[in-house]
Amino acid sequence: MQSHSKKRVSYYYDGDVGNYYYGQGHPMKPQRIRMAHNLLLNYGLYRKMEVFRPRPATFEEMTRYHSDEYINFLKNVCPEKMHEQKVPLNKFNLGEDCPVFDGVYEFCQLSCGGSLAAASRLNRNDSDICINWMGGLHHAKKAEASGFCYSNDIVLAILELLKIHPRVLYIDIDIHHGDGVEEAFYTTDRVMTVSFHKYGEYFPGTGDSKDIGADKGMYYALNFPLRDGIDDDAYEKIFKPVISRVMEHFRPSAVVLQCGADSLTGDRLGCFNLTLKGHGQCVEFLKSFNVPLMLVGGGGYTIRNVSRCWCYETAVAVDEEIPNDLPFNDYFEYFGPDYKLHIMPSNMPNMNTREYLESTMSSLFEYMRNLPFAPSVQMQPLQKEHDVVRFYDKSLVEDHIDPDVRESTSQIDQAVEHVAEFYDEKEPTKRLDEAPVKRTASSPPLEMESAKKTKVLSTEEPNGDQVVLMETETVTRTLIVSEPNNEDLGGDESSDKS
Amino acid sequence: MEEEFSRSSIGDDEEFDENLEDGEDCEATIDEEELLEDGEDYADELKDLEDEGEMTLEDLRRKYGVGDECDNGDYKDAPQTSSETNVQGPSSLPNELSYLDEMANSLSGNEDEDGDYAPPDLWRRQVRVNAELYQAEIPDLLAKDDQANYLTPDEAKALLLWSNPGNEKMTSDQIDEYLRDVVALRIEHEQSFPEKANRNRDDEDALCALLRNDFDVKKAKEAFPFPCVNAPVRSVRSDALAWDENECKLFEKSLEQFGKDFSTIRRHVFPYRHVGEIVEHYYRWKLTIDYKVWRLEHPHSATTSSHLHYDHWQQVTVAARTSENDQKPSEPTPTVTH
């Protein structure tokens, strides 16, 4: 399954992040991100990536989703004067779970800044995978903190991706339901949210499998409720089929994966039984689709395991095998007594029976059948005349094609790929001459063609195309996509169902 | 729906009569109900009754929850029973209502899934739908011109610290060599370097210097000492001094006194420092031998205690782990709104 081409990986980290402290006894420790970063350095993974220190997000950027009033409050609130302003504190759900700590606004700026920078880099097609372990704070709501999350960097990042990408998929493997992101995009069909989480007497209490979205977003939210103790094998058996099916049906042009590490075994707040391998295989699996991918952090409260996990997943992203013996690092003692990278599952029972998992899975599949793209329409052959949505200026491309370049490395393959493209990774180089016209993920299915209005957009991507179009800088590519605020991205029939 | 149930329950009342506390009230309610709903179409109801006629006794029992305990206190409205309010009106009939609830559940055909998460489910939350209050405003795809504009790299978005895609500029071995030289330089200049650390471990500052000198090793080394490119700058004062011995002692003392309430420690002990500096010092100190000594001297100090209201998370976790077959730990819901 794993693709052999190396990905261009960008990594976002700010050295300030570890200095924020939620409060005595609070399980959320930003220090874990510093620990993960230190592990990366000592494993020599840092040099395999492009590394950025993101600019802190601005007030304006954060209020693209959040309410002005809420962000204003975060900006101006002072921990020492907290008792003086009791009323607004409750209003924004600040207090116990989400204490007002010193620098809370700065902390939000860092996590959002990283995810926003990552999103715009993916938009420019300058990277295949962008990593921001400072992000992933999936519980934050529009005007409300929740579950240790104040600002929702994921929502902001997805909003940024939506400027270029017709459809974005969000996947959440944190043990807690990704309620903030689901809520933000509950009524849109341009973002599909899929969350795997513990459900039943557990925070945040949303994420029933029957919650599937509303209005236009009906069937664009999927929830896989789980019980205690799920292990690597069982997780793999649900994650891969569900995600494959989602990729087929929804065909996102970008994916955001929230890698909350509280689903690991032995988490201070979690109750699953995953190891790094089971958790990391989700990253590996998504990587294999060759769609622009953003990895963000999230929960994770046994910090030595969180840093192990995110370090390992960084290694998966850059396709490096790293030894199980941890290298010496600044926090070496935290990793005793074994000083190994990988962790062992516990002997806790898996309360998820096979029958339960299978029946839940089939009910999710059932929901997916309502998505506009029929399950049988998996991957379209390239040259279907009426299926055309995107073409290069054929003559120009042909004039400038150098056969040597054409046959060369995978990097060039990636460079010609539009960010919205991922179905044809097998022979991408051929495409230029043999299939100047082809289908993208944004095209409506055939039978619904007539019902669609389409809009022509042509875009120049100086960066993405530099490698291949060395002598053809004037080449423009044209992209036709369904108009975003059209009734539906290709399924008027099914969305009328409700 | 519930109306029809009431009727059928009268029909074969001997089955569950014993569960009814007061038969008379029941009759009255139904009369009133019928008055309220005159002219309704009972066609479906008749069909249902017909279906019931073909059901086995077992099914009927299950359908009407006969034999189940009815917990008056735990009555909760299920989303399916939207019209039950008109039953509730005249007199309180908890038993009847519980039956109605179950009835509605079973009729909705979701009993498989419902069975797993039976009420009480106070922990449950609903997704809120209100474009103004909860949902994000979805941007349009950018038009051609805007896209071209957008796609020009925005340097201001993030500061590039390292880039060597595909080892284009330098092989990993060359980097190793350079990094080892830098370690030698650091030691020469009495900068600290952990003894046990790998000498060619990635060094952010050295790598950034290399990048900024266009991978010219000689030039990069000349730039030594390197600026700290990803050191904390906002959480600490730019002119913050290193912690002297006195301060370290003071810090240990204040930790005893205030616990890890760094905000308070700052207010009372280090008003001239940022909280971030204290946090940073704390984590650094935690790695030293001083910390171990301190821990031995203060085995029950604040750093070991699980504090106040955060307790409930652990309890829930523990409860979840120990209660093997029991899905409902006795603890109240962990993080519902406080």
mmCIF file of N, CA, C and O in Angstrom, chain A residues 257-339:
data_model
loop_
_atom_site.group_PDB
_atom_site.id
_atom_site.type_symbol
_atom_site.label_atom_id
_atom_site.label_comp_id
_atom_site.label_asym_id
_atom_site.label_seq_id
_atom_site.Cartn_x
_atom_site.Cartn_y
_atom_site.Cartn_z
ATOM 1 N N LEU A 257 -5.633 15.265 8.790
ATOM 2 C CA LEU A 257 -5.723 14.155 9.742
ATOM 3 C C LEU A 257 -5.335 14.652 11.126
ATOM 4 O O LEU A 257 -4.219 15.123 11.342
ATOM 5 N N GLN A 258 -6.276 14.562 12.049
ATOM 6 C CA GLN A 258 -6.000 14.936 13.431
ATOM 7 C C GLN A 258 -5.481 13.701 14.133
ATOM 8 O O GLN A 258 -6.168 12.682 14.201
ATOM 9 N N CYS A 259 -4.246 13.783 14.644
ATOM 10 C CA CYS A 259 -3.570 12.603 15.197
ATOM 11 C C CYS A 259 -3.550 12.638 16.723
ATOM 12 O O CYS A 259 -2.499 12.382 17.331
ATOM 13 N N GLY A 260 -4.643 12.962 17.333
ATOM 14 C CA GLY A 260 -4.706 12.976 18.791
ATOM 15 C C GLY A 260 -4.134 11.682 19.355
ATOM 16 O O GLY A 260 -4.528 10.598 18.936
ATOM 17 N N ALA A 261 -3.200 11.810 20.295
ATOM 18 C CA ALA A 261 -2.475 10.636 20.772
ATOM 19 C C ALA A 261 -3.070 10.085 22.063
ATOM 20 O O ALA A 261 -2.465 9.231 22.706
ATOM 21 N N ASP A 262 -4.255 10.545 22.429
ATOM 22 C CA ASP A 262 -4.886 9.980 23.619
ATOM 23 C C ASP A 262 -5.595 8.675 23.290
ATOM 24 O O ASP A 262 -6.166 8.041 24.171
ATOM 25 N N SER A 263 -5.555 8.278 22.035
ATOM 26 C CA SER A 263 -6.095 6.963 21.698
ATOM 27 C C SER A 263 -5.040 5.864 21.875
ATOM 28 O O SER A 263 -5.324 4.698 21.625
ATOM 29 N N LEU A 264 -3.855 6.259 22.329
ATOM 30 C CA LEU A 264 -2.811 5.260 22.583
ATOM 31 C C LEU A 264 -3.062 4.542 23.909
ATOM 32 O O LEU A 264 -3.722 5.068 24.804
ATOM 33 N N THR A 265 -2.496 3.371 24.011
ATOM 34 C CA THR A 265 -2.622 2.612 25.250
ATOM 35 C C THR A 265 -1.942 3.379 26.385
ATOM 36 O O THR A 265 -0.946 4.071 26.170
ATOM 37 N N GLY A 266 -2.517 3.274 27.558
ATOM 38 C CA GLY A 266 -1.893 3.897 28.726
ATOM 39 C C GLY A 266 -2.025 5.400 28.801
ATOM 40 O O GLY A 266 -1.318 6.040 29.573
ATOM 41 N N ASP A 267 -2.928 5.970 28.033
ATOM 42 C CA ASP A 267 -3.089 7.413 28.129
ATOM 43 C C ASP A 267 -3.760 7.783 29.454
ATOM 44 O O ASP A 267 -4.615 7.049 29.948
ATOM 45 N N ARG A 268 -3.345 8.926 29.949
ATOM 46 C CA ARG A 268 -3.858 9.351 31.250
ATOM 47 C C ARG A 268 -5.365 9.546 31.223
ATOM 48 O O ARG A 268 -6.062 9.306 32.212
ATOM 49 N N LEU A 269 -5.914 9.988 30.121
ATOM 50 C CA LEU A 269 -7.361 10.188 30.054
ATOM 51 C C LEU A 269 -8.052 9.208 29.114
ATOM 52 O O LEU A 269 -9.267 9.104 29.111
ATOM 53 N N GLY A 270 -7.298 8.530 28.293
ATOM 54 C CA GLY A 270 -7.913 7.677 27.281
ATOM 55 C C GLY A 270 -8.158 6.259 27.774
ATOM 56 O O GLY A 270 -7.726 5.880 28.860
ATOM 57 N N CYS A 271 -8.835 5.474 26.956
ATOM 58 C CA CYS A 271 -9.122 4.097 27.351
ATOM 59 C C CYS A 271 -9.058 3.153 26.154
ATOM 60 O O CYS A 271 -9.748 2.152 26.115
ATOM 61 N N PHE A 272 -8.285 3.527 25.150
ATOM 62 C CA PHE A 272 -8.051 2.616 24.036
ATOM 63 C C PHE A 272 -6.740 1.882 24.268
ATOM 64 O O PHE A 272 -6.022 2.158 25.220
ATOM 65 N N ASN A 273 -6.438 0.986 23.357
ATOM 66 C CA ASN A 273 -5.268 0.139 23.546
ATOM 67 C C ASN A 273 -4.395 0.107 22.286
ATOM 68 O O ASN A 273 -3.865 -0.927 21.911
ATOM 69 N N LEU A 274 -4.273 1.263 21.634
ATOM 70 C CA LEU A 274 -3.479 1.322 20.407
ATOM 71 C C LEU A 274 -2.007 1.512 20.744
ATOM 72 O O LEU A 274 -1.657 2.113 21.745
ATOM 73 N N THR A 275 -1.156 0.992 19.876
ATOM 74 C CA THR A 275 0.265 1.289 19.989
ATOM 75 C C THR A 275 0.630 2.289 18.900
ATOM 76 O O THR A 275 -0.210 2.660 18.072
ATOM 77 N N LEU A 276 1.874 2.700 18.897
ATOM 78 C CA LEU A 276 2.331 3.638 17.874
ATOM 79 C C LEU A 276 2.076 3.087 16.480
ATOM 80 O O LEU A 276 1.762 3.823 15.553
ATOM 81 N N LYS A 277 2.218 1.761 16.355
ATOM 82 C CA LYS A 277 2.058 1.165 15.030
ATOM 83 C C LYS A 277 0.625 1.284 14.535
ATOM 84 O O LYS A 277 0.383 1.630 13.383
ATOM 85 N N GLY A 278 -0.315 0.985 15.427
ATOM 86 C CA GLY A 278 -1.715 1.080 15.033
ATOM 87 C C GLY A 278 -2.122 2.511 14.740
ATOM 88 O O GLY A 278 -2.893 2.787 13.822
ATOM 89 N N HIS A 279 -1.610 3.419 15.534
ATOM 90 C CA HIS A 279 -1.916 4.837 15.357
ATOM 91 C C HIS A 279 -1.251 5.339 14.077
ATOM 92 O O HIS A 279 -1.875 6.014 13.258
ATOM 93 N N GLY A 280 0.018 4.962 13.929
ATOM 94 C CA GLY A 280 0.789 5.457 12.790
ATOM 95 C C GLY A 280 0.336 4.880 11.463
ATOM 96 O O GLY A 280 0.550 5.485 10.415
ATOM 97 N N GLN A 281 -0.307 3.720 11.516
ATOM 98 C CA GLN A 281 -0.724 3.155 10.234
ATOM 99 C C GLN A 281 -1.838 3.978 9.601
ATOM 100 O O GLN A 281 -2.038 3.921 8.386
ATOM 101 N N CYS A 282 -2.519 4.746 10.404
ATOM 102 C CA CYS A 282 -3.521 5.659 9.838
ATOM 103 C C CYS A 282 -2.824 6.714 8.983
ATOM 104 O O CYS A 282 -3.293 7.065 7.904
ATOM 105 N N VAL A 283 -1.698 7.209 9.487
ATOM 106 C CA VAL A 283 -0.932 8.198 8.729
ATOM 107 C C VAL A 283 -0.417 7.556 7.446
ATOM 108 O O VAL A 283 -0.534 8.108 6.354
ATOM 109 N N GLU A 284 0.126 6.365 7.616
ATOM 110 C CA GLU A 284 0.690 5.664 6.474
ATOM 111 C C GLU A 284 -0.371 5.417 5.406
ATOM 112 O O GLU A 284 -0.134 5.577 4.215
ATOM 113 N N PHE A 285 -1.543 5.034 5.877
ATOM 114 C CA PHE A 285 -2.616 4.717 4.948
ATOM 115 C C PHE A 285 -3.028 5.956 4.160
ATOM 116 O O PHE A 285 -3.182 5.919 2.948
ATOM 117 N N LEU A 286 -3.170 7.071 4.851
ATOM 118 C CA LEU A 286 -3.597 8.276 4.153
ATOM 119 C C LEU A 286 -2.534 8.786 3.197
ATOM 120 O O LEU A 286 -2.832 9.331 2.155
ATOM 121 N N LYS A 287 -1.308 8.567 3.593
ATOM 122 C CA LYS A 287 -0.208 8.976 2.753
ATOM 123 C C LYS A 287 -0.274 8.246 1.408
ATOM 124 O O LYS A 287 0.072 8.793 0.366
ATOM 125 N N SER A 288 -0.740 7.019 1.448
ATOM 126 C CA SER A 288 -0.735 6.201 0.234
ATOM 127 C C SER A 288 -1.705 6.710 -0.821
ATOM 128 O O SER A 288 -1.641 6.293 -1.961
ATOM 129 N N PHE A 289 -2.601 7.591 -0.464
ATOM 130 C CA PHE A 289 -3.547 8.102 -1.459
ATOM 131 C C PHE A 289 -2.960 9.226 -2.305
ATOM 132 O O PHE A 289 -3.577 9.663 -3.270
ATOM 133 N N ASN A 290 -1.807 9.717 -1.904
ATOM 134 C CA ASN A 290 -1.171 10.805 -2.644
ATOM 135 C C ASN A 290 -2.057 12.030 -2.804
ATOM 136 O O ASN A 290 -2.131 12.624 -3.863
ATOM 137 N N VAL A 291 -2.758 12.360 -1.776
ATOM 138 C CA VAL A 291 -3.534 13.595 -1.741
ATOM 139 C C VAL A 291 -2.804 14.525 -0.785
ATOM 140 O O VAL A 291 -2.252 14.048 0.211
ATOM 141 N N PRO A 292 -2.798 15.817 -1.047
ATOM 142 C CA PRO A 292 -2.172 16.725 -0.088
ATOM 143 C C PRO A 292 -2.707 16.469 1.318
ATOM 144 O O PRO A 292 -3.914 16.361 1.509
ATOM 145 N N LEU A 293 -1.800 16.337 2.241
ATOM 146 C CA LEU A 293 -2.184 15.850 3.566
ATOM 147 C C LEU A 293 -1.639 16.782 4.644
ATOM 148 O O LEU A 293 -0.475 17.184 4.595
ATOM 149 N N MET A 294 -2.480 17.116 5.585
ATOM 150 C CA MET A 294 -2.020 17.878 6.727
ATOM 151 C C MET A 294 -2.167 17.022 7.980
ATOM 152 O O MET A 294 -3.212 16.431 8.210
ATOM 153 N N LEU A 295 -1.094 16.942 8.752
ATOM 154 C CA LEU A 295 -1.146 16.215 10.016
ATOM 155 C C LEU A 295 -1.125 17.231 11.144
ATOM 156 O O LEU A 295 -0.254 18.097 11.183
ATOM 157 N N VAL A 296 -2.079 17.137 12.031
ATOM 158 C CA VAL A 296 -2.056 17.991 13.207
ATOM 159 C C VAL A 296 -2.116 17.122 14.447
ATOM 160 O O VAL A 296 -2.486 15.948 14.387
ATOM 161 N N GLY A 297 -1.751 17.702 15.572
ATOM 162 C CA GLY A 297 -1.729 16.977 16.837
ATOM 163 C C GLY A 297 -3.126 16.851 17.404
ATOM 164 O O GLY A 297 -4.062 16.533 16.686
ATOM 165 N N GLY A 298 -3.253 17.147 18.683
ATOM 166 C CA GLY A 298 -4.547 17.034 19.340
ATOM 167 C C GLY A 298 -4.350 16.614 20.774
ATOM 168 O O GLY A 298 -3.428 17.078 21.455
ATOM 169 N N GLY A 299 -5.204 15.696 21.228
ATOM 170 C CA GLY A 299 -5.105 15.227 22.600
ATOM 171 C C GLY A 299 -3.860 14.377 22.805
ATOM 172 O O GLY A 299 -3.064 14.170 21.896
ATOM 173 N N GLY A 300 -3.740 13.851 24.013
ATOM 174 C CA GLY A 300 -2.565 13.047 24.342
ATOM 175 C C GLY A 300 -2.037 13.495 25.687
ATOM 176 O O GLY A 300 -1.510 14.602 25.787
ATOM 177 N N TYR A 301 -2.197 12.665 26.708
ATOM 178 C CA TYR A 301 -1.968 13.138 28.064
ATOM 179 C C TYR A 301 -0.958 12.316 28.852
ATOM 180 O O TYR A 301 -0.715 12.593 30.009
ATOM 181 N N THR A 302 -0.411 11.292 28.223
ATOM 182 C CA THR A 302 0.761 10.636 28.796
ATOM 183 C C THR A 302 1.898 11.101 27.913
ATOM 184 O O THR A 302 2.119 10.558 26.827
ATOM 185 N N ILE A 303 2.587 12.158 28.373
ATOM 186 C CA ILE A 303 3.328 12.943 27.392
ATOM 187 C C ILE A 303 4.507 12.199 26.782
ATOM 188 O O ILE A 303 4.886 12.462 25.657
ATOM 189 N N ARG A 304 5.080 11.240 27.506
ATOM 190 C CA ARG A 304 6.188 10.510 26.880
ATOM 191 C C ARG A 304 5.693 9.718 25.671
ATOM 192 O O ARG A 304 6.387 9.614 24.660
ATOM 193 N N ASN A 305 4.470 9.206 25.753
ATOM 194 C CA ASN A 305 3.933 8.465 24.616
ATOM 195 C C ASN A 305 3.476 9.382 23.497
ATOM 196 O O ASN A 305 3.549 9.026 22.319
ATOM 197 N N VAL A 306 3.010 10.555 23.867
ATOM 198 C CA VAL A 306 2.592 11.506 22.840
ATOM 199 C C VAL A 306 3.793 11.882 21.982
ATOM 200 O O VAL A 306 3.729 11.880 20.752
ATOM 201 N N SER A 307 4.915 12.177 22.650
ATOM 202 C CA SER A 307 6.076 12.605 21.877
ATOM 203 C C SER A 307 6.622 11.439 21.056
ATOM 204 O O SER A 307 7.049 11.620 19.918
ATOM 205 N N ARG A 308 6.582 10.243 21.621
ATOM 206 C CA ARG A 308 6.969 9.069 20.831
ATOM 207 C C ARG A 308 6.128 8.968 19.572
ATOM 208 O O ARG A 308 6.625 8.759 18.467
ATOM 209 N N CYS A 309 4.821 9.094 19.786
ATOM 210 C CA CYS A 309 3.867 8.885 18.703
ATOM 211 C C CYS A 309 4.080 9.899 17.587
ATOM 212 O O CYS A 309 4.163 9.547 16.408
ATOM 213 N N TRP A 310 4.189 11.154 17.933
ATOM 214 C CA TRP A 310 4.296 12.175 16.896
ATOM 215 C C TRP A 310 5.666 12.137 16.219
ATOM 216 O O TRP A 310 5.778 12.469 15.046
ATOM 217 N N CYS A 311 6.648 11.716 16.958
ATOM 218 C CA CYS A 311 7.956 11.540 16.340
ATOM 219 C C CYS A 311 7.883 10.398 15.324
ATOM 220 O O CYS A 311 8.330 10.521 14.185
ATOM 221 N N TYR A 312 7.271 9.308 15.735
ATOM 222 C CA TYR A 312 7.144 8.157 14.844
ATOM 223 C C TYR A 312 6.338 8.524 13.602
ATOM 224 O O TYR A 312 6.679 8.151 12.473
ATOM 225 N N GLU A 313 5.274 9.281 13.790
ATOM 226 C CA GLU A 313 4.434 9.634 12.654
ATOM 227 C C GLU A 313 5.134 10.616 11.720
ATOM 228 O O GLU A 313 4.890 10.620 10.516
ATOM 229 N N THR A 314 6.013 11.417 12.289
ATOM 230 C CA THR A 314 6.838 12.267 11.429
ATOM 231 C C THR A 314 7.746 11.387 10.575
ATOM 232 O O THR A 314 7.924 11.636 9.372
ATOM 233 N N ALA A 315 8.297 10.351 11.200
ATOM 234 C CA ALA A 315 9.154 9.422 10.461
ATOM 235 C C ALA A 315 8.361 8.736 9.355
ATOM 236 O O ALA A 315 8.856 8.558 8.229
ATOM 237 N N VAL A 316 7.120 8.362 9.650
ATOM 238 C CA VAL A 316 6.271 7.747 8.629
ATOM 239 C C VAL A 316 6.062 8.722 7.481
ATOM 240 O O VAL A 316 6.168 8.367 6.308
ATOM 241 N N ALA A 317 5.823 9.984 7.819
ATOM 242 C CA ALA A 317 5.571 10.984 6.779
ATOM 243 C C ALA A 317 6.782 11.147 5.866
ATOM 244 O O ALA A 317 6.642 11.243 4.651
ATOM 245 N N VAL A 318 7.981 11.173 6.443
ATOM 246 C CA VAL A 318 9.169 11.367 5.599
ATOM 247 C C VAL A 318 9.726 10.043 5.089
ATOM 248 O O VAL A 318 10.748 10.018 4.426
ATOM 249 N N ASP A 319 9.033 8.938 5.412
ATOM 250 C CA ASP A 319 9.429 7.631 4.901
ATOM 251 C C ASP A 319 10.793 7.188 5.401
ATOM 252 O O ASP A 319 11.613 6.685 4.652
ATOM 253 N N GLU A 320 11.035 7.398 6.654
ATOM 254 C CA GLU A 320 12.299 6.971 7.236
ATOM 255 C C GLU A 320 12.026 5.863 8.241
ATOM 256 O O GLU A 320 11.104 5.959 9.047
ATOM 257 N N GLU A 321 12.833 4.841 8.197
ATOM 258 C CA GLU A 321 12.787 3.833 9.254
ATOM 259 C C GLU A 321 13.621 4.370 10.404
ATOM 260 O O GLU A 321 14.772 4.754 10.200
ATOM 261 N N ILE A 322 13.078 4.411 11.590
ATOM 262 C CA ILE A 322 13.903 4.849 12.711
ATOM 263 C C ILE A 322 14.025 3.720 13.720
ATOM 264 O O ILE A 322 13.099 2.942 13.907
ATOM 265 N N PRO A 323 15.211 3.599 14.332
ATOM 266 C CA PRO A 323 15.438 2.479 15.249
ATOM 267 C C PRO A 323 14.557 2.568 16.485
ATOM 268 O O PRO A 323 14.150 3.651 16.898
ATOM 269 N N ASN A 324 14.295 1.407 17.052
ATOM 270 C CA ASN A 324 13.431 1.344 18.228
ATOM 271 C C ASN A 324 14.128 1.891 19.476
ATOM 272 O O ASN A 324 13.471 2.354 20.398
ATOM 273 N N ASP A 325 15.446 1.835 19.482
ATOM 274 C CA ASP A 325 16.167 2.408 20.616
ATOM 275 C C ASP A 325 16.150 3.918 20.494
ATOM 276 O O ASP A 325 16.594 4.468 19.485
ATOM 277 N N LEU A 326 15.648 4.561 21.516
ATOM 278 C CA LEU A 326 15.575 6.018 21.441
ATOM 279 C C LEU A 326 16.977 6.597 21.503
ATOM 280 O O LEU A 326 17.807 6.146 22.293
ATOM 281 N N PRO A 327 17.236 7.591 20.675
ATOM 282 C CA PRO A 327 18.528 8.263 20.781
ATOM 283 C C PRO A 327 18.550 9.102 22.054
ATOM 284 O O PRO A 327 17.490 9.479 22.565
ATOM 285 N N PHE A 328 19.741 9.390 22.523
ATOM 286 C CA PHE A 328 19.792 10.281 23.673
ATOM 287 C C PHE A 328 19.162 11.615 23.285
ATOM 288 O O PHE A 328 19.335 12.096 22.172
ATOM 289 N N ASN A 329 18.396 12.187 24.201
ATOM 290 C CA ASN A 329 17.763 13.472 23.913
ATOM 291 C C ASN A 329 17.558 14.220 25.221
ATOM 292 O O ASN A 329 17.799 13.670 26.301
ATOM 293 N N ASP A 330 17.147 15.448 25.104
ATOM 294 C CA ASP A 330 17.028 16.292 26.298
ATOM 295 C C ASP A 330 16.098 15.700 27.352
ATOM 296 O O ASP A 330 16.214 16.002 28.527
ATOM 297 N N TYR A 331 15.158 14.900 26.930
ATOM 298 C CA TYR A 331 14.159 14.386 27.874
ATOM 299 C C TYR A 331 14.286 12.879 28.046
ATOM 300 O O TYR A 331 13.315 12.192 28.353
ATOM 301 N N PHE A 332 15.499 12.397 27.839
ATOM 302 C CA PHE A 332 15.752 10.956 27.799
ATOM 303 C C PHE A 332 15.141 10.226 28.990
ATOM 304 O O PHE A 332 14.551 9.161 28.838
ATOM 305 N N GLU A 333 15.267 10.821 30.158
ATOM 306 C CA GLU A 333 14.812 10.119 31.361
ATOM 307 C C GLU A 333 13.314 9.868 31.387
ATOM 308 O O GLU A 333 12.848 8.965 32.060
ATOM 309 N N TYR A 334 12.570 10.681 30.679
ATOM 310 C CA TYR A 334 11.126 10.482 30.638
ATOM 311 C C TYR A 334 10.778 9.132 30.013
ATOM 312 O O TYR A 334 9.681 8.628 30.193
ATOM 313 N N PHE A 335 11.703 8.608 29.237
ATOM 314 C CA PHE A 335 11.355 7.430 28.432
ATOM 315 C C PHE A 335 11.805 6.119 29.067
ATOM 316 O O PHE A 335 11.758 5.079 28.438
ATOM 317 N N GLY A 336 12.258 6.200 30.305
ATOM 318 C CA GLY A 336 12.634 4.994 31.005
ATOM 319 C C GLY A 336 11.412 4.193 31.382
ATOM 320 O O GLY A 336 10.295 4.706 31.305
ATOM 321 N N PRO A 337 11.528 2.957 31.823
ATOM 322 C CA PRO A 337 12.805 2.280 32.019
ATOM 323 C C PRO A 337 13.371 1.636 30.742
ATOM 324 O O PRO A 337 14.503 1.209 30.738
ATOM 325 N N ASP A 338 12.578 1.585 29.684
ATOM 326 C CA ASP A 338 13.063 0.797 28.532
ATOM 327 C C ASP A 338 13.781 1.642 27.488
ATOM 328 O O ASP A 338 14.567 1.118 26.719
ATOM 329 N N TYR A 339 13.483 2.932 27.444
ATOM 330 C CA TYR A 339 14.114 3.838 26.467
ATOM 331 C C TYR A 339 13.932 3.367 25.028
ATOM 332 O O TYR A 339 14.824 3.450 24.210
#
